[in-house]
């Protein structure tokens, strides 16, 4: 199969750059998807195959590299891990930006492998800007975001005819207080476990009400994958009881009733209300 059809991965160098003794390298910001190598794009794989250095996050990215290795896909690139390890601090964003630029200036083809999609709460825009400001050629390879792919593990579509016509992806911070909308407007919370109890109260106060169904999918596509379903009223207690941990995606809205994991009471409640 010709690589070019799906994109060669690293961008070609613009003419006129690369003065001096070392030719200028490049950076590709690649979305790794939610942590299953099968959900990496072909363009992303091509970029990994042609990279000299891979600068990887822990969440999503690291698992994908490990799975590729286990499947016998040999990558020549050196891997630099900038993700948060339990008990350690992640490399600060400024240092990551500087690293990408300096590697590219050393002539390397760099892949910055990021969990999910680089632009969904991934600070990909900042990394792109840093590269552009430094005159480093940079392309973005979109990835499958956890916001959409992790709910699907629990059989939950974010929109569904008759149940939901819109969805919002947010973190569980201040912005959801002003979100508005009812149970037909699905809310997906990323990084939402620490503030789950507050978010549930905030959303229940609005049009959605305390009976609104909620699903939490932990560690989607990973070894700790688990689905918990309740309502805005019950979910914080359920989460505490079950020791729910990050990473997890929280889905709020009537689409949750479509999940085969939803208890019968929730499924029938929906049916009688329609
Ligand atoms: N750019 C990423 C999101 C980064 S924010 C994307 O598009 O997916 C990190 C948050 O994403 C986590 O706190 C969690 O809410 C969610 N997340 C990412 N991968 C996940 C996974 N495999 N399972 C559950 N949640 C995940």
mmCIF file of C-alpha atoms and ligand atoms in Angstrom:
data_model
loop_
_atom_site.group_PDB
_atom_site.id
_atom_site.type_symbol
_atom_site.label_atom_id
_atom_site.label_comp_id
_atom_site.label_asym_id
_atom_site.label_seq_id
_atom_site.Cartn_x
_atom_site.Cartn_y
_atom_site.Cartn_z
ATOM 1 C CA UNK A 1 0.000 0.000 0.000
ATOM 2 C CA UNK A 2 1.330 3.419 -0.827
ATOM 3 C CA UNK A 3 1.887 5.588 2.236
ATOM 4 C CA UNK A 4 1.133 8.785 0.390
ATOM 5 C CA UNK A 5 -2.554 8.051 -0.022
ATOM 6 C CA UNK A 6 -3.055 8.321 3.741
ATOM 7 C CA UNK A 7 -0.517 11.058 4.309
ATOM 8 C CA UNK A 8 3.171 10.450 4.780
ATOM 9 C CA UNK A 9 2.998 11.465 8.410
ATOM 10 C CA UNK A 10 5.591 14.151 8.933
ATOM 11 C CA UNK A 11 5.034 17.288 6.842
ATOM 12 C CA UNK A 12 7.394 18.214 4.063
ATOM 13 C CA UNK A 13 9.789 20.994 4.849
ATOM 14 C CA UNK A 14 8.907 24.407 3.422
ATOM 15 C CA UNK A 15 11.502 25.678 0.932
ATOM 16 C CA UNK A 16 13.997 28.134 2.358
ATOM 17 C CA UNK A 17 13.993 26.693 5.870
ATOM 18 C CA UNK A 18 16.770 24.534 7.209
ATOM 19 C CA UNK A 19 19.612 26.972 6.789
ATOM 20 C CA UNK A 20 22.818 26.271 8.673
ATOM 21 C CA UNK A 21 24.565 22.968 9.061
ATOM 22 C CA UNK A 22 21.555 20.951 10.305
ATOM 23 C CA UNK A 23 18.407 20.823 8.209
ATOM 24 C CA UNK A 24 15.305 21.847 10.149
ATOM 25 C CA UNK A 25 13.146 18.943 11.288
ATOM 26 C CA UNK A 26 9.400 18.951 11.824
ATOM 27 C CA UNK A 27 6.721 18.235 14.370
ATOM 28 C CA UNK A 28 3.502 16.259 13.920
ATOM 29 C CA UNK A 29 0.940 16.542 16.713
ATOM 30 C CA UNK A 30 -0.714 13.148 16.517
ATOM 31 C CA UNK A 31 -3.900 12.096 18.284
ATOM 32 C CA UNK A 32 -3.385 8.581 19.667
ATOM 33 C CA UNK A 33 -7.070 7.943 20.324
ATOM 34 C CA UNK A 34 -8.385 6.670 23.655
ATOM 35 C CA UNK A 35 -5.775 3.988 24.282
ATOM 36 C CA UNK A 36 -6.456 1.191 21.796
ATOM 37 C CA UNK A 37 -4.019 0.861 18.899
ATOM 38 C CA UNK A 38 -6.943 -0.101 16.657
ATOM 39 C CA UNK A 39 -8.274 3.412 17.121
ATOM 40 C CA UNK A 40 -5.099 5.168 15.993
ATOM 41 C CA UNK A 41 -5.539 6.612 12.500
ATOM 42 C CA UNK A 42 -3.531 5.284 9.580
ATOM 43 C CA UNK A 43 -2.058 8.739 9.112
ATOM 44 C CA UNK A 44 -1.009 8.718 12.766
ATOM 45 C CA UNK A 45 0.649 5.317 12.337
ATOM 46 C CA UNK A 46 2.532 6.540 9.247
ATOM 47 C CA UNK A 47 3.784 9.526 11.247
ATOM 48 C CA UNK A 48 4.999 7.229 14.038
ATOM 49 C CA UNK A 49 6.743 4.997 11.510
ATOM 50 C CA UNK A 50 8.644 7.881 9.980
ATOM 51 C CA UNK A 51 9.513 9.644 13.250
ATOM 52 C CA UNK A 52 12.976 10.013 14.753
ATOM 53 C CA UNK A 53 11.623 10.927 18.192
ATOM 54 C CA UNK A 54 8.209 10.343 19.793
ATOM 55 C CA UNK A 55 7.286 12.641 22.660
ATOM 56 C CA UNK A 56 4.475 10.743 24.377
ATOM 57 C CA UNK A 57 1.817 11.383 26.970
ATOM 58 C CA UNK A 58 0.933 8.651 29.424
ATOM 59 C CA UNK A 59 -2.834 8.610 28.968
ATOM 60 C CA UNK A 60 -3.755 6.963 25.665
ATOM 61 C CA UNK A 61 -0.415 7.474 23.961
ATOM 62 C CA UNK A 62 1.741 5.137 26.023
ATOM 63 C CA UNK A 63 -0.741 2.241 25.762
ATOM 64 C CA UNK A 64 -0.883 2.626 22.001
ATOM 65 C CA UNK A 65 2.921 2.454 21.706
ATOM 66 C CA UNK A 66 3.015 -0.620 23.958
ATOM 67 C CA UNK A 67 0.274 -2.334 21.930
ATOM 68 C CA UNK A 68 2.022 -1.598 18.649
ATOM 69 C CA UNK A 69 5.225 -3.098 20.067
ATOM 70 C CA UNK A 70 3.297 -6.174 21.267
ATOM 71 C CA UNK A 71 1.874 -6.579 17.771
ATOM 72 C CA UNK A 72 5.376 -6.541 16.324
ATOM 73 C CA UNK A 73 5.197 -3.052 14.798
ATOM 74 C CA UNK A 74 8.769 -1.869 15.127
ATOM 75 C CA UNK A 75 9.252 1.860 15.460
ATOM 76 C CA UNK A 76 12.740 3.220 14.998
ATOM 77 C CA UNK A 77 12.053 6.352 17.002
ATOM 78 C CA UNK A 78 13.403 7.139 20.415
ATOM 79 C CA UNK A 79 10.506 7.603 22.892
ATOM 80 C CA UNK A 80 10.542 10.478 25.372
ATOM 81 C CA UNK A 81 7.862 10.141 28.041
ATOM 82 C CA UNK A 82 6.486 13.465 29.236
ATOM 83 C CA UNK A 83 3.318 12.061 30.793
ATOM 84 C CA UNK A 84 2.361 12.110 34.406
ATOM 85 C CA UNK A 85 3.541 9.003 36.233
ATOM 86 C CA UNK A 86 1.743 8.178 39.476
ATOM 87 C CA UNK A 87 3.573 10.077 42.224
ATOM 88 C CA UNK A 88 5.534 12.245 39.799
ATOM 89 C CA UNK A 89 4.795 15.593 38.216
ATOM 90 C CA UNK A 90 4.241 15.794 34.506
ATOM 91 C CA UNK A 91 6.726 17.791 32.477
ATOM 92 C CA UNK A 92 5.375 21.387 32.412
ATOM 93 C CA UNK A 93 3.769 22.566 29.170
ATOM 94 C CA UNK A 94 6.440 25.208 28.501
ATOM 95 C CA UNK A 95 9.149 22.589 28.773
ATOM 96 C CA UNK A 96 7.279 20.319 26.332
ATOM 97 C CA UNK A 97 6.922 23.183 23.848
ATOM 98 C CA UNK A 98 10.631 23.976 24.164
ATOM 99 C CA UNK A 99 11.545 20.304 23.753
ATOM 100 C CA UNK A 100 9.528 19.961 20.533
ATOM 101 C CA UNK A 101 11.147 23.061 19.066
ATOM 102 C CA UNK A 102 14.672 22.109 20.077
ATOM 103 C CA UNK A 103 14.350 18.544 18.722
ATOM 104 C CA UNK A 104 13.044 19.893 15.405
ATOM 105 C CA UNK A 105 15.910 22.400 15.295
ATOM 106 C CA UNK A 106 18.283 19.454 15.699
ATOM 107 C CA UNK A 107 16.816 18.163 12.452
ATOM 108 C CA UNK A 108 14.554 15.490 13.985
ATOM 109 C CA UNK A 109 11.192 14.419 12.700
ATOM 110 C CA UNK A 110 9.233 14.617 15.911
ATOM 111 C CA UNK A 111 5.866 13.078 16.698
ATOM 112 C CA UNK A 112 4.102 14.536 19.685
ATOM 113 C CA UNK A 113 1.750 11.678 20.550
ATOM 114 C CA UNK A 114 -1.222 12.862 22.563
ATOM 115 C CA UNK A 115 -4.183 10.984 24.045
ATOM 116 C CA UNK A 116 -7.476 11.220 22.177
ATOM 117 C CA UNK A 117 -7.563 14.230 19.880
ATOM 118 C CA UNK A 118 -4.826 16.860 20.305
ATOM 119 C CA UNK A 119 -7.343 19.704 20.306
ATOM 120 C CA UNK A 120 -9.852 18.371 22.850
ATOM 121 C CA UNK A 121 -8.564 19.557 26.245
ATOM 122 C CA UNK A 122 -5.161 18.523 25.001
ATOM 123 C CA UNK A 123 -3.311 21.839 24.708
ATOM 124 C CA UNK A 124 -2.487 20.928 21.121
ATOM 125 C CA UNK A 125 -3.189 24.490 20.015
ATOM 126 C CA UNK A 126 -0.470 25.792 22.313
ATOM 127 C CA UNK A 127 2.062 23.299 20.998
ATOM 128 C CA UNK A 128 1.160 24.202 17.415
ATOM 129 C CA UNK A 129 1.606 27.899 18.214
ATOM 130 C CA UNK A 130 4.976 27.315 19.877
ATOM 131 C CA UNK A 131 6.206 25.468 16.776
ATOM 132 C CA UNK A 132 4.865 28.124 14.424
ATOM 133 C CA UNK A 133 6.403 30.940 16.489
ATOM 134 C CA UNK A 134 9.732 29.160 16.249
ATOM 135 C CA UNK A 135 9.371 28.651 12.495
ATOM 136 C CA UNK A 136 9.184 24.867 12.878
ATOM 137 C CA UNK A 137 6.909 23.117 10.347
ATOM 138 C CA UNK A 138 4.075 21.489 12.233
ATOM 139 C CA UNK A 139 1.054 19.458 11.196
ATOM 140 C CA UNK A 140 -1.833 18.085 13.230
ATOM 141 C CA UNK A 141 -3.144 14.555 12.801
ATOM 142 C CA UNK A 142 -6.574 14.384 14.438
ATOM 143 C CA UNK A 143 -7.343 11.545 16.810
ATOM 144 C CA UNK A 144 -10.474 9.839 18.079
ATOM 145 C CA UNK A 145 -11.425 11.717 21.208
ATOM 146 C CA UNK A 146 -12.336 9.862 24.382
ATOM 147 C CA UNK A 147 -15.340 12.190 24.670
ATOM 148 C CA UNK A 148 -17.067 10.259 21.888
ATOM 149 C CA UNK A 149 -15.339 6.881 21.816
ATOM 150 C CA UNK A 150 -15.418 6.047 25.521
ATOM 151 C CA UNK A 151 -19.224 6.468 25.947
ATOM 152 C CA UNK A 152 -19.648 4.105 23.022
ATOM 153 C CA UNK A 153 -18.099 1.318 25.153
ATOM 154 C CA UNK A 154 -21.242 1.567 27.275
ATOM 155 C CA UNK A 155 -23.422 1.610 24.142
ATOM 156 C CA UNK A 156 -24.136 5.336 24.498
ATOM 157 C CA UNK A 157 -24.385 7.535 21.396
ATOM 158 C CA UNK A 158 -24.075 11.245 22.222
ATOM 159 C CA UNK A 159 -26.950 12.157 19.923
ATOM 160 C CA UNK A 160 -29.907 9.942 19.126
ATOM 161 C CA UNK A 161 -33.078 10.692 17.242
ATOM 162 C CA UNK A 162 -35.813 11.461 19.749
ATOM 163 C CA UNK A 163 -33.458 11.548 22.726
ATOM 164 C CA UNK A 164 -30.686 14.073 22.146
ATOM 165 C CA UNK A 165 -30.033 16.634 19.457
ATOM 166 C CA UNK A 166 -26.864 18.238 20.809
ATOM 167 C CA UNK A 167 -23.908 17.532 23.031
ATOM 168 C CA UNK A 168 -21.410 19.598 24.960
ATOM 169 C CA UNK A 169 -17.977 18.470 26.044
ATOM 170 C CA UNK A 170 -16.730 20.271 29.117
ATOM 171 C CA UNK A 171 -14.504 19.772 32.091
ATOM 172 C CA UNK A 172 -16.317 19.690 35.364
ATOM 173 C CA UNK A 173 -15.370 23.195 36.322
ATOM 174 C CA UNK A 174 -17.193 26.489 36.433
ATOM 175 C CA UNK A 175 -18.449 26.508 32.881
ATOM 176 C CA UNK A 176 -21.201 23.936 33.395
ATOM 177 C CA UNK A 177 -23.077 26.269 35.741
ATOM 178 C CA UNK A 178 -24.073 28.331 32.717
ATOM 179 C CA UNK A 179 -24.577 25.442 30.360
ATOM 180 C CA UNK A 180 -28.352 25.322 30.198
ATOM 181 C CA UNK A 181 -30.252 22.729 28.186
ATOM 182 C CA UNK A 182 -32.285 19.731 29.258
ATOM 183 C CA UNK A 183 -31.904 15.979 29.194
ATOM 184 C CA UNK A 184 -31.962 16.058 25.389
ATOM 185 C CA UNK A 185 -28.702 18.029 25.461
ATOM 186 C CA UNK A 186 -26.016 15.504 26.375
ATOM 187 C CA UNK A 187 -23.172 16.674 28.603
ATOM 188 C CA UNK A 188 -19.842 14.890 28.491
ATOM 189 C CA UNK A 189 -17.393 15.688 31.275
ATOM 190 C CA UNK A 190 -13.685 15.026 30.907
ATOM 191 C CA UNK A 191 -11.365 15.205 33.925
ATOM 192 C CA UNK A 192 -14.601 15.220 35.900
ATOM 193 C CA UNK A 193 -14.127 12.726 38.713
ATOM 194 C CA UNK A 194 -12.612 14.986 41.389
ATOM 195 C CA UNK A 195 -15.461 17.462 41.024
ATOM 196 C CA UNK A 196 -18.218 14.950 40.257
ATOM 197 C CA UNK A 197 -20.385 15.664 43.311
ATOM 198 C CA UNK A 198 -20.384 19.412 42.626
ATOM 199 C CA UNK A 199 -21.034 18.976 38.935
ATOM 200 C CA UNK A 200 -23.969 16.661 39.609
ATOM 201 C CA UNK A 201 -25.543 19.189 41.971
ATOM 202 C CA UNK A 202 -24.997 22.022 39.485
ATOM 203 C CA UNK A 203 -26.528 20.106 36.583
ATOM 204 C CA UNK A 204 -29.439 18.813 38.685
ATOM 205 C CA UNK A 205 -30.377 22.395 39.603
ATOM 206 C CA UNK A 206 -31.031 23.210 35.960
ATOM 207 C CA UNK A 207 -33.668 21.841 33.609
ATOM 208 C CA UNK A 208 -32.150 18.353 33.690
ATOM 209 C CA UNK A 209 -33.292 17.690 37.257
ATOM 210 C CA UNK A 210 -32.005 15.170 39.759
ATOM 211 C CA UNK A 211 -33.537 12.153 37.951
ATOM 212 C CA UNK A 212 -31.435 12.755 34.852
ATOM 213 C CA UNK A 213 -29.455 9.615 33.939
ATOM 214 C CA UNK A 214 -25.653 9.600 34.240
ATOM 215 C CA UNK A 215 -23.038 7.096 33.105
ATOM 216 C CA UNK A 216 -19.389 6.933 34.054
ATOM 217 C CA UNK A 217 -16.970 4.896 31.997
ATOM 218 C CA UNK A 218 -13.593 4.416 33.682
ATOM 219 C CA UNK A 219 -10.383 3.518 31.885
ATOM 220 C CA UNK A 220 -12.040 3.008 28.510
ATOM 221 C CA UNK A 221 -10.285 0.323 26.412
ATOM 222 C CA UNK A 222 -7.941 -0.318 29.362
ATOM 223 C CA UNK A 223 -7.618 -3.134 31.901
ATOM 224 C CA UNK A 224 -9.765 -1.317 34.513
ATOM 225 C CA UNK A 225 -12.605 -0.515 32.106
ATOM 226 C CA UNK A 226 -15.862 -0.321 34.062
ATOM 227 C CA UNK A 227 -19.297 1.245 33.578
ATOM 228 C CA UNK A 228 -21.391 2.769 36.368
ATOM 229 C CA UNK A 229 -24.879 4.126 35.765
ATOM 230 C CA UNK A 230 -27.126 6.198 38.006
ATOM 231 C CA UNK A 231 -28.794 9.587 38.111
ATOM 232 C CA UNK A 232 -27.587 13.081 38.980
ATOM 233 C CA UNK A 233 -28.963 12.427 42.449
ATOM 234 C CA UNK A 234 -27.248 9.087 43.053
ATOM 235 C CA UNK A 235 -24.053 9.155 41.008
ATOM 236 C CA UNK A 236 -21.699 10.815 43.525
ATOM 237 C CA UNK A 237 -22.526 8.249 46.217
ATOM 238 C CA UNK A 238 -22.220 5.384 43.716
ATOM 239 C CA UNK A 239 -18.856 6.727 42.559
ATOM 240 C CA UNK A 240 -17.574 6.950 46.131
ATOM 241 C CA UNK A 241 -18.818 3.443 46.947
ATOM 242 C CA UNK A 242 -17.239 1.915 43.886
ATOM 243 C CA UNK A 243 -13.993 3.872 44.258
ATOM 244 C CA UNK A 244 -14.279 5.364 40.804
ATOM 245 C CA UNK A 245 -10.980 6.749 39.534
ATOM 246 C CA UNK A 246 -9.611 8.778 36.654
ATOM 247 C CA UNK A 247 -9.377 8.505 33.756
ATOM 248 C CA UNK A 248 -13.099 8.410 33.285
ATOM 249 C CA UNK A 249 -15.708 9.979 31.034
ATOM 250 C CA UNK A 250 -19.005 11.115 32.541
ATOM 251 C CA UNK A 251 -22.093 11.260 30.306
ATOM 252 C CA UNK A 252 -25.242 13.058 31.421
ATOM 253 C CA UNK A 253 -28.559 12.918 29.590
ATOM 254 C CA UNK A 254 -31.329 10.687 28.286
ATOM 255 C CA UNK A 255 -28.993 8.936 25.845
ATOM 256 C CA UNK A 256 -27.680 7.008 28.870
ATOM 257 C CA UNK A 257 -30.976 5.063 28.927
ATOM 258 C CA UNK A 258 -29.887 3.377 25.676
ATOM 259 C CA UNK A 259 -27.009 1.635 27.417
ATOM 260 C CA UNK A 260 -27.387 -2.092 27.963
ATOM 261 C CA UNK A 261 -25.685 -1.419 31.319
ATOM 262 C CA UNK A 262 -28.540 0.862 32.429
ATOM 263 C CA UNK A 263 -30.713 -0.683 35.140
ATOM 264 C CA UNK A 264 -34.178 -1.695 33.992
ATOM 265 C CA UNK A 265 -35.789 1.098 36.039
ATOM 266 C CA UNK A 266 -33.952 3.786 34.076
ATOM 267 C CA UNK A 267 -34.674 2.173 30.746
ATOM 268 C CA UNK A 268 -38.396 1.871 31.394
ATOM 269 C CA UNK A 269 -38.622 5.327 32.955
ATOM 270 C CA UNK A 270 -37.442 6.708 29.662
ATOM 271 C CA UNK A 271 -39.955 4.629 27.733
ATOM 272 C CA UNK A 272 -42.894 5.867 29.805
ATOM 273 C CA UNK A 273 -41.804 9.481 29.566
ATOM 274 C CA UNK A 274 -41.520 9.560 25.794
HETATM 275 N N1 LIG B 1 -7.403 14.985 24.376
HETATM 276 C C1 LIG B 1 -8.041 13.937 25.119
HETATM 277 C C2 LIG B 1 -8.602 14.419 26.435
HETATM 278 C C3 LIG B 1 -7.546 14.936 27.385
HETATM 279 S S1 LIG B 1 -8.210 15.350 28.957
HETATM 280 C C4 LIG B 1 -9.151 13.315 24.247
HETATM 281 O O1 LIG B 1 -9.503 13.855 23.202
HETATM 282 O O2 LIG B 1 -9.628 12.244 24.631
HETATM 283 C C5 LIG B 1 -8.021 13.849 29.842
HETATM 284 C C6 LIG B 1 -9.373 13.269 30.167
HETATM 285 O O3 LIG B 1 -9.871 12.525 29.053
HETATM 286 C C7 LIG B 1 -9.373 12.263 31.307
HETATM 287 O O4 LIG B 1 -9.409 12.892 32.556
HETATM 288 C C8 LIG B 1 -10.653 11.511 31.027
HETATM 289 O O5 LIG B 1 -11.781 12.268 31.403
HETATM 290 C C9 LIG B 1 -10.630 11.443 29.512
HETATM 291 N N2 LIG B 1 -10.051 10.185 28.996
HETATM 292 C C10 LIG B 1 -9.057 10.096 28.109
HETATM 293 N N3 LIG B 1 -8.831 8.804 27.786
HETATM 294 C C11 LIG B 1 -9.717 8.075 28.487
HETATM 295 C C12 LIG B 1 -9.996 6.676 28.591
HETATM 296 N N4 LIG B 1 -9.316 5.773 27.895
HETATM 297 N N5 LIG B 1 -10.993 6.274 29.403
HETATM 298 C C13 LIG B 1 -11.714 7.169 30.112
HETATM 299 N N6 LIG B 1 -11.485 8.497 30.064
HETATM 300 C C14 LIG B 1 -10.511 8.950 29.252
#
